[in-house]
């Protein structure tokens, strides 16, 4: 089972990202589960959301404490939230940032085995015209983890957002997929 | 016929269930007002003076029992099988067409 | 027609809404409350998009009115549905008695949420279990699939025995968690669940009836007995409907208690709803570590599965009852029921109550393992250390 934790701020679409990732994995024939941190979401407040992906049906109904993958939608969270809490050894961290690998690593309490960086905010602004980074970051997730293909991410995005909005979001994910840089550490 | 209930009134019977099987599944229509002849509660009976009645039907509207009915000629009639003698009709009548008369049975 | 499920990744709340749609509900009256709101939002969406025919949505000003409207609709012969949670369910309480007393098969989804104060929106079973004596059947769902299946089966059971039914799902753990749900094509739902045949209807103008009549001491008693008789019949109906559901759609619900790896178990964990998913996972882990344990998931709390509990209790040395609820001044509610059932039987395993997860506190596989260790000691000592344990309490 792969467990993924998303960190965002209320309104950035972390919960939707977790759901879309689950749908994308479902399209690949996997069993999935996606849920928000069982809290009270408010715009701007730190928010976490989770996705589980497995080859077998998922029965467990608890929160995720030791994720395999951590995804950070908002770079400012690195200063206030310990995003690597519980990250498994050999884990992957994916961050929306315009900063360099060195600058980011300085802020992480635990060094991941793999780091993926993408400037999702700039991509979202260019392609979508909105600073909502959830669909962009999913492109990065596809590239850095390989648990889902970009095509399935795009298809899952278009199930949630219909028409032109869906196309734009799918394009955002593709653009982020292209621009994500990964580092084996 | 002194009532708007016609045949139904003479056929009305009290419902009494003897065993649990006889009861309906749901508690609906457990009794009928029709079989409950409240007229024998009365000590004063209303009497209508058609000469004073203006067919406003206020008495018909206020009667708490199905005891006042509208006759074919448009005046009101009283069904003494159900009239409890409460006097509300006489009290409400704007032309004082209804008088409560002491009744000895 | 061959059964080809429509698979979707949806939340427990959407599963409830899709099930209500597929059951062809005719009247929905509901009032929003976290975490139930997305059920009625989704149903409103079906209406707005023209995805449902012949559905009336009644906007109301409270949950009390929501249930009152469902009662009116159901008495008129319609298939009525509502959904609520916690304080909303408590406000409905008076009307819950009305629905069962008038023998109306209203179906409701209640999202288990802790009662305030302090304010909480998280999972806790006390809200629904406190409605134990209202004459409603209660089904607890372990996952989103069971929410969907439960609603459709509940209509069939409810309309057979003319009693209302409540499908219960966990706040957030199911209501807002997305997983895979197999939905049933409409034609096949229609075959399984034909239109309702009401016991009586307010709209039969040739045969007028009075509903809500006085029941004097001479009559009231018999009507109470009839409710209980129907509740007893419901056990058999649940068995048949659950079996038929399994034959048609591959998921068998014929058992009111679902047993998981209990055959040779020394002791079992018993509980309601979503926490039993985690328990099953833990049972696999414990089995691999040499523990002979199993899980007993109580699907239907009303009518209570007395026979099945007795059959289980005869063959185990211990039962750990996991209650995500509490009855103040006594103990966990499922524990209380289970002990009551077994008292007049010859099955008396060691039975201990663990109060877990109140107000949404996470209940994990490692918690189940700790409880297993404690139970193992109890069985070895052949004696309870204590009857009721507030498992998570910070000391």
XYZ file of C-alpha atoms in Angstrom:
685
model
C 0.000 0.000 0.000
C 1.187 3.481 -0.851
C 0.132 6.282 1.470
C 0.299 9.884 0.320
C -0.166 13.023 2.380
C -1.003 16.396 0.850
C -0.275 19.693 2.630
C -2.035 22.812 1.424
C -4.012 25.773 2.575
C -7.792 25.890 2.654
C -8.980 26.847 -0.825
C -5.961 25.563 -2.743
C -7.607 22.256 -3.512
C -5.536 19.795 -1.473
C -8.627 17.710 -0.759
C -9.602 17.703 -4.426
C -6.033 16.737 -5.346
C -6.207 13.729 -3.025
C -9.542 12.702 -4.572
C -8.327 13.133 -8.157
C -5.210 11.106 -7.442
C -7.419 8.334 -6.065
C -9.600 8.456 -9.174
C -6.521 8.310 -11.420
C -5.220 5.236 -9.584
C -8.699 3.695 -9.778
C -8.531 4.125 -13.562
C -5.380 1.988 -13.442
C -7.328 -0.767 -11.686
C -6.038 -0.072 -8.194
C -7.991 0.050 -4.954
C -8.069 3.540 -3.503
C -9.148 5.687 -0.605
C -8.937 9.473 -0.279
C -9.947 11.679 2.608
C -9.334 15.057 4.188
C -7.835 15.446 7.629
C -11.027 15.123 9.604
C -11.126 18.740 10.547
C -12.858 21.996 9.898
C -11.548 23.506 6.703
C -11.163 27.263 6.494
C -9.731 29.295 3.657
C -6.029 29.948 4.208
C -5.596 27.612 7.179
C -3.148 24.719 6.832
C -5.003 21.683 5.486
C -3.969 18.068 5.009
C -5.516 15.419 2.822
C -4.633 11.796 2.190
C -4.695 9.134 -0.504
C -4.146 5.397 -0.116
C -3.461 3.203 -3.147
C -3.231 -0.579 -3.005
C -3.511 -3.748 -5.057
C -6.006 -5.140 -2.506
C -9.237 -3.682 -1.105
C -8.468 -1.125 1.604
C -10.294 -1.784 4.876
C -8.322 0.386 7.235
C -10.193 3.510 8.363
C -7.526 5.445 10.223
C -5.534 8.524 9.396
C -2.100 8.252 7.797
C 0.810 8.662 10.209
C 3.716 7.298 8.155
C 3.303 8.403 4.551
C 5.386 7.111 1.647
C 4.897 10.368 -0.219
C 4.409 13.940 0.982
C 3.064 16.588 -1.383
C 3.268 20.280 -0.494
C 1.004 22.623 -2.432
C 2.068 25.844 -0.746
C 5.764 26.721 -0.250
C 5.044 28.941 2.771
C 3.971 25.872 4.739
C 7.600 24.745 4.952
C 8.196 27.508 7.501
C 5.264 26.619 9.774
C 4.494 22.912 9.343
C 6.871 19.965 9.725
C 5.776 18.376 6.460
C 8.119 15.394 6.808
C 6.560 14.192 10.106
C 6.409 10.400 10.002
C 7.787 10.211 6.435
C 8.963 6.675 5.791
C 12.634 5.973 5.096
C 12.957 5.927 1.322
C 10.049 8.360 1.079
C 9.387 10.978 -1.588
C 8.700 14.686 -1.055
C 7.116 16.788 -3.801
C 7.011 20.540 -3.334
C 5.522 23.472 -5.206
C 8.323 26.040 -4.995
C 10.526 28.322 -7.036
C 13.402 27.742 -4.648
C 16.437 25.540 -5.261
C 17.008 22.004 -3.970
C 19.509 23.286 -1.393
C 17.198 25.994 -0.081
C 14.321 23.508 0.274
C 16.411 20.789 1.959
C 17.456 23.314 4.571
C 13.798 23.636 5.612
C 13.001 19.912 5.729
C 13.471 18.214 9.089
C 13.908 14.822 7.456
C 15.819 14.225 4.238
C 13.716 12.231 1.773
C 15.151 9.621 -0.617
C 13.739 11.575 -3.509
C 12.847 15.236 -3.844
C 10.736 16.681 -6.653
C 10.388 20.412 -7.204
C 8.038 22.298 -9.486
C 6.930 25.902 -9.652
C 3.261 24.944 -9.750
C 1.997 28.422 -8.863
C 3.619 30.011 -11.918
C 2.384 27.189 -14.155
C -1.162 27.470 -12.749
C -1.143 31.240 -13.296
C 0.138 30.876 -16.864
C -2.156 28.066 -18.007
C -5.213 28.373 -15.751
C -5.009 32.044 -14.892
C -5.604 31.133 -11.236
C -3.144 30.421 -8.395
C -4.847 27.066 -7.661
C -2.083 24.514 -7.716
C -3.788 21.181 -7.139
C -3.969 20.009 -10.736
C -0.437 21.199 -11.473
C 0.979 19.358 -8.479
C -0.679 16.142 -9.652
C 1.437 16.323 -12.800
C 4.456 16.420 -10.509
C 3.113 13.481 -8.470
C 2.757 11.400 -11.645
C 6.308 12.194 -12.657
C 8.002 11.791 -9.281
C 6.200 8.683 -8.034
C 5.111 6.797 -11.129
C 2.130 5.443 -9.165
C -0.155 6.888 -11.809
C 0.396 7.937 -15.400
C -0.070 11.514 -16.572
C -2.828 10.297 -18.902
C -4.856 8.883 -16.034
C -4.298 12.038 -13.985
C -5.610 14.080 -16.902
C -8.605 11.814 -17.349
C -9.421 11.956 -13.645
C -9.108 15.765 -13.722
C -11.572 15.926 -16.592
C -14.069 13.814 -14.665
C -14.063 16.440 -11.926
C -13.847 19.568 -14.077
C -15.918 19.389 -17.227
C -15.485 21.192 -20.546
C -12.951 23.951 -21.123
C -12.037 24.122 -17.434
C -11.180 20.432 -17.479
C -9.037 20.836 -20.568
C -7.150 23.754 -19.048
C -6.550 21.842 -15.831
C -5.397 18.764 -17.725
C -2.987 20.998 -19.667
C -1.740 22.475 -16.381
C -0.948 18.972 -15.110
C 0.914 18.154 -18.345
C 2.920 21.349 -18.148
C 3.894 20.596 -14.531
C 4.773 17.013 -15.447
C 7.201 18.405 -18.026
C 8.749 20.991 -15.707
C 9.105 18.880 -12.551
C 12.720 18.295 -11.610
C 13.522 15.245 -9.473
C 16.587 14.620 -7.344
C 17.666 11.223 -5.951
C 19.238 11.971 -2.577
C -83.478 13.136 7.097
C -82.299 15.390 9.909
C -78.621 15.115 9.097
C -76.014 15.366 6.376
C -74.785 11.873 7.178
C -77.729 10.033 5.644
C -77.514 6.263 5.759
C -74.047 6.360 7.324
C -75.504 7.489 10.626
C -77.892 4.586 11.036
C -75.172 2.141 10.084
C -72.551 3.638 12.381
C -71.315 1.154 14.926
C -68.856 1.403 17.747
C -65.585 -0.342 16.934
C -64.445 -2.793 19.567
C -61.471 -5.062 18.898
C -61.586 -8.301 20.841
C -58.179 -9.763 20.034
C -54.873 -8.410 18.781
C -55.454 -10.068 15.397
C -58.583 -7.979 14.860
C -56.661 -4.736 15.132
C -55.454 -3.033 11.963
C -51.679 -3.028 11.522
C -51.500 0.756 11.775
C -53.479 2.894 14.220
C -55.781 4.499 11.654
C -59.528 5.190 11.812
C -59.868 3.662 15.255
C -63.285 5.068 15.825
C -65.854 7.175 13.994
C -67.364 10.323 15.392
C -70.459 9.110 13.606
C -71.036 6.293 16.063
C -70.519 8.537 19.041
C -73.977 10.006 19.779
C -72.989 12.914 21.993
C -76.542 14.324 21.894
C -77.405 12.665 25.182
C -74.882 14.885 26.999
C -77.156 17.875 26.442
C -79.134 19.818 29.076
C -79.861 22.929 26.967
C -80.851 22.553 23.332
C -80.407 25.147 20.588
C -83.557 26.131 18.731
C -83.297 28.119 15.483
C -85.794 30.783 14.524
C -85.723 30.760 10.710
C -87.428 34.197 10.661
C -84.334 35.769 12.221
C -81.753 33.626 10.387
C -79.824 35.475 7.658
C -78.019 32.315 6.382
C -74.608 33.634 7.345
C -73.602 30.096 8.496
C -71.461 31.418 11.306
C -73.098 28.816 13.592
C -72.246 26.081 11.075
C -68.632 27.209 11.042
C -68.277 27.436 14.822
C -70.050 24.230 15.832
C -67.340 21.934 17.270
C -69.337 18.809 16.410
C -70.834 17.814 13.069
C -74.178 18.946 14.541
C -75.192 21.902 12.340
C -75.938 21.267 8.704
C -77.248 23.370 5.869
C -80.706 22.357 4.744
C -81.840 22.217 1.151
C -83.767 25.495 1.620
C -80.548 27.188 2.713
C -81.471 27.558 6.383
C -79.524 25.673 9.033
C -80.655 22.477 10.736
C -79.403 20.907 13.945
C -78.611 17.244 14.307
C -79.655 16.578 17.895
C -77.968 13.170 17.873
C -74.625 14.946 17.997
C -75.390 18.385 19.514
C -73.872 18.498 23.000
C -75.716 21.681 23.865
C -72.564 23.743 24.290
C -74.295 26.922 23.141
C -71.484 28.247 20.987
C -73.872 28.608 18.038
C -76.289 30.726 20.062
C -73.441 32.832 21.389
C -72.011 33.471 17.913
C -75.269 34.084 16.050
C -75.243 37.792 15.029
C -79.040 38.036 14.757
C -79.870 36.109 17.950
C -81.756 33.547 15.871
C -80.637 30.663 18.101
C -81.979 30.274 21.621
C -80.843 27.737 24.200
C -83.871 26.072 25.729
C -83.793 23.921 28.875
C -84.355 20.320 27.983
C -85.583 17.549 30.185
C -85.282 14.056 28.860
C -30.225 -8.468 -17.630
C -26.668 -9.255 -16.655
C -25.309 -7.365 -13.648
C -22.596 -4.968 -14.684
C -21.853 -2.584 -11.827
C -21.141 1.088 -12.395
C -17.925 1.661 -10.455
C -17.127 5.130 -9.164
C -14.792 6.684 -6.633
C -17.197 8.559 -4.367
C -17.672 9.618 -0.762
C -19.980 7.871 1.690
C -22.348 10.808 1.452
C -22.471 10.612 -2.338
C -23.054 6.871 -2.028
C -26.087 7.690 0.128
C -27.375 10.221 -2.400
C -26.867 7.899 -5.386
C -28.631 5.104 -3.501
C -31.612 7.357 -2.749
C -31.715 8.289 -6.439
C -31.500 4.657 -7.553
C -34.210 3.679 -5.050
C -36.411 6.215 -6.891
C -37.324 8.176 -3.786
C -40.310 10.411 -4.393
C -40.000 12.881 -1.547
C -36.865 14.190 0.143
C -37.174 16.646 3.021
C -33.960 17.525 4.799
C -32.106 20.240 6.626
C -28.335 20.689 6.236
C -25.927 19.832 9.038
C -22.235 18.969 8.994
C -21.207 16.279 8.045
C -24.458 15.242 6.336
C -24.824 18.273 4.060
C -23.221 16.841 0.947
C -25.910 14.133 0.800
C -28.673 16.632 0.236
C -26.451 18.888 -1.875
C -25.953 15.951 -4.221
C -29.672 15.187 -4.300
C -30.369 18.869 -5.055
C -27.855 18.577 -7.873
C -29.710 15.569 -9.323
C -32.864 17.674 -9.310
C -31.201 20.746 -10.788
C -29.649 18.654 -13.568
C -32.901 16.841 -14.300
C -31.306 13.488 -13.427
C -34.309 12.364 -11.391
C -37.957 12.064 -12.345
C -40.834 12.366 -10.001
C -38.878 13.638 -6.989
C -40.197 16.399 -4.759
C -37.680 18.174 -2.558
C -39.263 19.868 0.446
C -37.111 22.625 1.932
C -37.770 22.795 5.657
C -36.688 24.974 8.568
C -35.524 22.209 10.906
C -34.897 18.499 11.217
C -38.105 18.140 13.208
C -39.970 19.492 10.195
C -37.905 17.353 7.825
C -39.124 14.203 9.532
C -42.660 15.604 9.792
C -42.666 16.206 6.027
C -41.343 12.689 5.383
C -44.108 11.300 7.600
C -46.745 13.229 5.663
C -45.305 12.117 2.343
C -45.041 8.521 3.466
C -48.610 8.529 4.791
C -49.678 9.778 1.361
C -48.046 6.666 -0.097
C -44.729 8.106 -1.301
C -41.242 6.690 -0.825
C -39.657 9.248 1.502
C -36.022 9.841 2.401
C -34.060 12.178 4.621
C -30.612 12.508 6.138
C -29.236 14.137 9.233
C -26.624 13.976 11.963
C -26.163 14.403 15.730
C -28.028 17.488 17.024
C -30.298 17.272 13.995
C -31.233 13.686 14.798
C -31.854 14.651 18.400
C -34.218 17.399 17.265
C -36.078 14.807 15.155
C -36.546 12.528 18.137
C -40.253 13.167 18.690
C -41.030 12.602 15.017
C -39.046 9.354 14.944
C -41.637 7.854 17.284
C -44.341 9.180 14.990
C -42.916 7.501 11.912
C -42.710 4.083 13.534
C -45.996 4.407 15.435
C -47.825 5.303 12.219
C -46.028 2.365 10.553
C -44.372 4.451 7.848
C -41.297 3.023 6.073
C -39.298 6.249 5.894
C -35.583 5.664 5.270
C -32.977 8.015 6.677
C -29.216 8.194 6.581
C -27.709 9.394 9.827
C -24.094 10.428 9.779
C -22.739 9.508 13.207
C -21.388 12.664 14.824
C -20.598 13.406 18.452
C -23.232 15.222 20.476
C -22.333 18.664 21.821
C -21.089 20.182 24.029
C -18.266 20.558 23.484
C -18.992 21.104 19.821
C -17.659 18.315 17.705
C -18.280 17.296 14.125
C -16.431 13.967 14.389
C -17.477 10.354 14.525
C -19.349 8.994 17.556
C -22.270 6.559 17.677
C -24.127 7.955 20.656
C -26.454 10.103 18.501
C -28.017 7.157 16.687
C -27.853 4.665 19.548
C -29.742 7.153 21.707
C -32.637 6.617 19.254
C -32.671 2.932 20.163
C -36.213 2.905 21.528
C -37.945 4.867 18.782
C -39.030 1.812 16.783
C -36.565 2.426 13.942
C -34.450 -0.307 12.466
C -30.751 0.574 12.457
C -28.058 -0.625 10.053
C -24.399 0.364 10.579
C -22.221 0.636 7.464
C -18.559 -0.322 7.505
C -17.699 1.379 4.218
C -19.160 3.455 1.407
C -20.340 0.379 -0.461
C -22.409 -0.632 2.539
C -23.923 2.852 2.693
C -25.117 2.479 -0.901
C -26.287 -1.130 -0.526
C -27.776 -0.402 2.889
C -30.067 2.375 1.659
C -31.442 0.242 -1.172
C -31.968 -2.810 1.053
C -33.432 -0.662 3.831
C -36.283 0.485 1.602
C -37.129 -3.110 0.767
C -37.023 -4.275 4.378
C -38.847 -1.190 5.688
C -41.618 -1.425 3.102
C -42.096 -5.130 3.857
C -42.536 -4.735 7.607
C -43.921 -1.183 7.553
C -41.346 0.277 9.890
C -38.801 3.035 9.297
C -35.083 2.330 8.914
C -31.924 4.278 9.603
C -28.677 3.683 7.734
C -25.781 4.880 9.831
C -22.385 5.977 8.506
C -19.370 7.561 10.237
C -18.628 11.272 10.142
C -15.735 11.968 7.755
C -14.346 8.423 8.044
C -17.060 7.472 5.550
C -19.050 10.616 4.828
C -16.090 12.516 3.361
C -13.802 9.649 2.411
C -13.667 8.643 -1.227
C -13.418 5.021 -2.157
C -14.684 2.687 -4.817
C -18.416 2.035 -4.858
C -20.145 -0.379 -7.222
C -23.470 1.116 -8.137
C -26.261 -0.976 -9.568
C -27.814 -0.147 -12.956
C -31.259 1.398 -12.553
C -33.228 -1.419 -14.204
C -31.722 -3.943 -11.807
C -32.450 -1.798 -8.772
C -36.028 -1.546 -10.059
C -36.278 -5.337 -10.272
C -34.936 -5.712 -6.748
C -36.958 -2.846 -5.299
C -40.396 -2.547 -6.906
C -42.623 0.470 -6.212
C -43.912 0.715 -2.663
C -47.250 -0.873 -1.761
C -48.388 1.226 1.182
C -50.342 -0.191 4.088
C -52.689 2.781 3.786
C -52.719 6.042 1.941
C -54.108 9.468 2.643
C -54.768 9.940 -1.044
C -57.349 7.161 -1.395
C -60.283 9.582 -1.397
C -62.924 6.873 -1.880
C -61.870 5.267 1.383
C -61.092 8.143 3.716
C -59.165 7.341 6.887
C -58.136 9.162 10.018
C -54.436 9.089 10.902
C -53.213 10.235 14.283
C -56.298 9.114 16.145
C -56.560 8.723 19.892
C -55.590 5.321 21.254
C -57.199 4.857 24.623
C -55.753 2.492 27.239
C -58.102 -0.084 25.742
C -56.272 -0.042 22.396
C -52.784 1.506 22.660
C -51.165 -1.642 24.067
C -52.071 -3.836 21.071
C -50.510 -1.392 18.626
C -47.227 -1.473 20.557
C -47.287 -5.258 20.369
C -47.811 -5.072 16.616
C -44.709 -2.910 16.212
C -42.669 -5.439 18.154
C -44.112 -8.310 16.124
C -43.051 -6.575 12.926
C -39.599 -5.925 14.375
C -39.317 -9.644 15.087
C -40.456 -10.424 11.535
C -37.862 -7.985 10.275
C -35.089 -10.385 11.314
C -36.344 -12.931 8.793
C -37.012 -10.256 6.170
C -33.484 -8.880 6.625
C -32.096 -12.365 6.153
C -34.085 -12.924 2.951
C -33.504 -9.472 1.485
C -29.794 -9.646 2.322
C -29.547 -13.052 0.680
C -31.425 -11.935 -2.430
C -29.154 -8.895 -2.644
C -26.155 -11.205 -2.538
C -27.540 -13.471 -5.235
C -28.278 -10.567 -7.536
C -25.314 -8.308 -6.886
C -22.638 -10.488 -5.283
C -22.555 -8.890 -1.835
C -24.318 -11.049 0.719
C -26.001 -9.332 3.638
C -28.003 -12.280 4.954
C -26.228 -12.216 8.307
C -27.099 -9.536 10.822
C -23.670 -10.040 12.376
C -20.847 -10.360 9.861
C -18.244 -12.794 11.156
C -14.620 -12.462 10.120
C -12.165 -15.269 10.921
C -14.112 -16.314 14.016
C -14.293 -20.093 13.331
C -11.508 -21.164 15.697
C -11.078 -17.872 17.534
C -10.363 -17.763 21.266
C -11.834 -14.297 21.432
C -13.436 -11.813 19.095
C -13.741 -8.061 18.739
C -17.313 -6.891 18.373
C -18.430 -3.475 17.242
C -20.479 -1.351 14.878
C -19.674 0.507 11.685
C -16.514 1.818 10.114
C -14.146 1.002 12.966
C -14.667 -2.677 12.161
C -12.755 -2.210 8.879
C -9.665 -1.317 10.869
C -10.394 -4.214 13.248
C -10.485 -6.730 10.360
C -7.136 -5.414 9.167
C -5.803 -5.825 12.713
C -7.197 -9.362 12.928
C -5.088 -10.320 9.899
C -2.006 -8.836 11.551
C -2.765 -10.542 14.879
C -3.400 -13.886 13.177
C -0.004 -13.653 11.500
C 1.469 -13.124 14.965
C -0.246 -16.242 16.328
C -3.309 -14.763 18.010
C -6.491 -16.757 17.451
C -8.835 -13.800 17.052
C -11.744 -12.785 14.882
C -14.105 -9.902 14.314
C -17.884 -9.733 14.682
C -19.390 -6.728 12.976
C -22.903 -6.017 14.155
C -24.644 -4.802 11.005
C -28.177 -4.431 12.383
C -28.510 -2.988 15.868
C -32.330 -2.923 15.655
C -33.771 -5.448 15.487
C -30.940 -6.799 17.626
C -29.339 -10.024 16.321
C -29.944 -12.061 19.471
C -29.694 -15.535 17.956
C -26.532 -14.793 16.034
C -24.851 -13.288 19.069
C -25.740 -16.375 21.113
C -24.315 -18.699 18.425
C -21.110 -16.687 18.414
C -20.842 -16.399 22.201
C -21.234 -20.174 22.660
C -18.013 -20.801 20.800
C -15.599 -18.185 22.115
C -13.879 -17.625 25.420
C -13.999 -13.874 25.271
C -15.633 -10.922 23.549
C -14.087 -7.470 23.453
C -16.937 -5.069 22.778
C -15.684 -1.867 21.167
C -18.099 0.976 21.798
C -17.658 4.320 20.093
C -20.517 5.550 22.280
C -21.490 5.689 25.909
C -24.561 5.562 28.093
C -23.726 7.696 31.110
C -24.290 6.015 34.428
C -23.892 2.586 32.873
C -21.530 1.508 30.066
C -21.080 1.245 26.305
C -24.414 0.684 24.600
C -23.535 -2.347 22.458
C -21.850 -3.935 25.488
C -24.967 -3.361 27.536
C -27.140 -4.975 24.859
C -24.814 -7.940 24.397
C -24.664 -8.723 28.106
C -28.437 -8.460 28.300
C -28.922 -10.920 25.452
C -26.592 -13.507 26.977
C -27.824 -13.363 30.575
C -30.687 -15.832 30.113
C -28.605 -18.217 28.007
C -25.927 -20.782 28.723
C -23.314 -18.785 26.792
C -21.235 -16.720 29.177
C -17.872 -15.829 27.687
C -15.661 -13.246 29.378
C -16.994 -10.009 27.978
C -15.238 -6.697 28.365
C -16.124 -3.210 27.205
C -13.582 -0.885 25.615
C -14.727 2.690 25.110
C -12.904 3.832 21.974
C -12.817 6.676 19.492
C -15.363 8.987 21.109
C -15.643 12.293 19.281
C -13.604 10.982 16.365
C -10.436 10.021 18.232
C -8.516 7.857 15.794
C -8.711 4.137 16.489
C -5.832 2.330 14.824
C -4.509 -1.165 14.164
C -2.003 -0.719 16.980
C -4.872 0.125 19.362
C -6.578 -3.152 18.402
C -3.315 -4.970 19.061
C -3.045 -3.477 22.536
C -6.602 -4.527 23.303
C -5.786 -8.035 22.030
C -2.896 -8.260 24.492
C -5.182 -7.195 27.326
C -7.858 -9.714 26.286
C -5.288 -12.472 26.071
C -4.321 -11.832 29.696
C -7.966 -11.828 30.754
C -8.594 -15.170 29.102
C -5.483 -16.692 30.641
C -6.544 -15.439 34.077
C -10.171 -16.458 33.358
C -11.156 -13.204 35.007
C -11.873 -9.619 33.932
C -9.437 -6.959 35.137
C -12.285 -4.474 34.909
C -15.603 -4.465 33.109
C -15.446 -1.118 31.314
C -12.216 0.474 30.151
C -11.863 4.008 28.872
C -9.180 2.860 26.517
C -7.677 6.124 25.228
C -7.903 8.102 28.468
C -4.832 10.289 29.055
C -3.487 9.364 32.473
